[in-house]
């Protein structure tokens, strides 16, 4: 697997991110969907990566700088055809290492509470993320949970 910094211009990533948004809206009400679209992911405080294997897009993930010590994971997604092959683990480990290189002392994320998000919460917990109160602009929400990792 090859991880590349991505400029969010290719049709493959547009399709993957649209699938991500569509799935978020299937499992959560609109006010509880915090996934970002292509334009929002192009913000200067966000670094976006894609995972490829022999020219095939497998997944993606992003890191947003909240402040000089705190980063947020955004847009973690594996194409449904390649799930349970370690794509998300590779991306998550990459983002954690990048956060450490940047000198962050904390890395946080928001994900859903419905059963469709069970695998994501288990993956984050396997890397040491624990439940935390809402951070940044997040608020208490029955469809949402926040997790954090002290680095």
XYZ file of C-alpha atoms in Angstrom, residues 16-81:
66
model
C -14.983 7.897 -2.546
C -15.771 11.029 -0.571
C -19.290 11.176 -1.999
C -19.816 7.562 -0.911
C -18.523 8.590 2.529
C -20.994 11.478 2.784
C -23.846 9.321 1.509
C -23.132 6.653 4.131
C -22.911 9.210 6.935
C -26.347 10.529 5.947
C -27.791 6.986 5.867
C -26.864 6.440 9.520
C -27.209 9.881 11.090
C -29.569 12.854 10.845
C -28.166 15.805 8.859
C -27.332 17.858 11.948
C -25.186 14.978 13.246
C -23.111 14.515 10.079
C -19.714 16.174 10.484
C -18.014 14.728 7.387
C -16.453 17.345 5.128
C -16.988 17.732 1.401
C -14.214 18.227 -1.178
C -14.112 22.009 -0.838
C -13.968 21.922 2.957
C -11.164 19.337 2.854
C -9.072 21.748 0.748
C -8.778 24.154 3.708
C -5.207 25.192 4.544
C -5.374 23.646 8.036
C -6.124 20.167 6.590
C -3.675 17.684 5.104
C -5.316 14.938 3.059
C -3.884 11.544 2.063
C -5.038 8.647 -0.073
C -4.045 4.978 0.064
C -3.336 3.224 -3.250
C -2.379 -0.251 -4.375
C -1.267 -0.805 -7.969
C -3.168 2.242 -9.206
C -6.350 1.470 -7.269
C -7.662 3.902 -4.644
C -8.317 1.967 -1.433
C -9.045 4.684 1.107
C -8.294 8.097 2.525
C -7.814 10.125 5.671
C -7.041 13.669 6.764
C -5.445 15.577 9.610
C -6.727 19.003 10.667
C -4.677 21.249 12.893
C -6.925 22.590 15.640
C -4.049 24.370 17.369
C -0.271 23.848 17.527
C -0.666 20.977 20.027
C -3.959 19.407 18.932
C -4.926 17.661 15.704
C -8.172 16.130 14.509
C -8.631 13.097 12.281
C -11.117 13.728 9.466
C -12.531 11.759 6.539
C -11.199 8.307 7.370
C -12.743 6.090 4.717
C -11.998 2.747 3.100
C -13.664 1.835 -0.177
C -16.219 -0.847 0.726
C -14.573 -3.289 -1.739
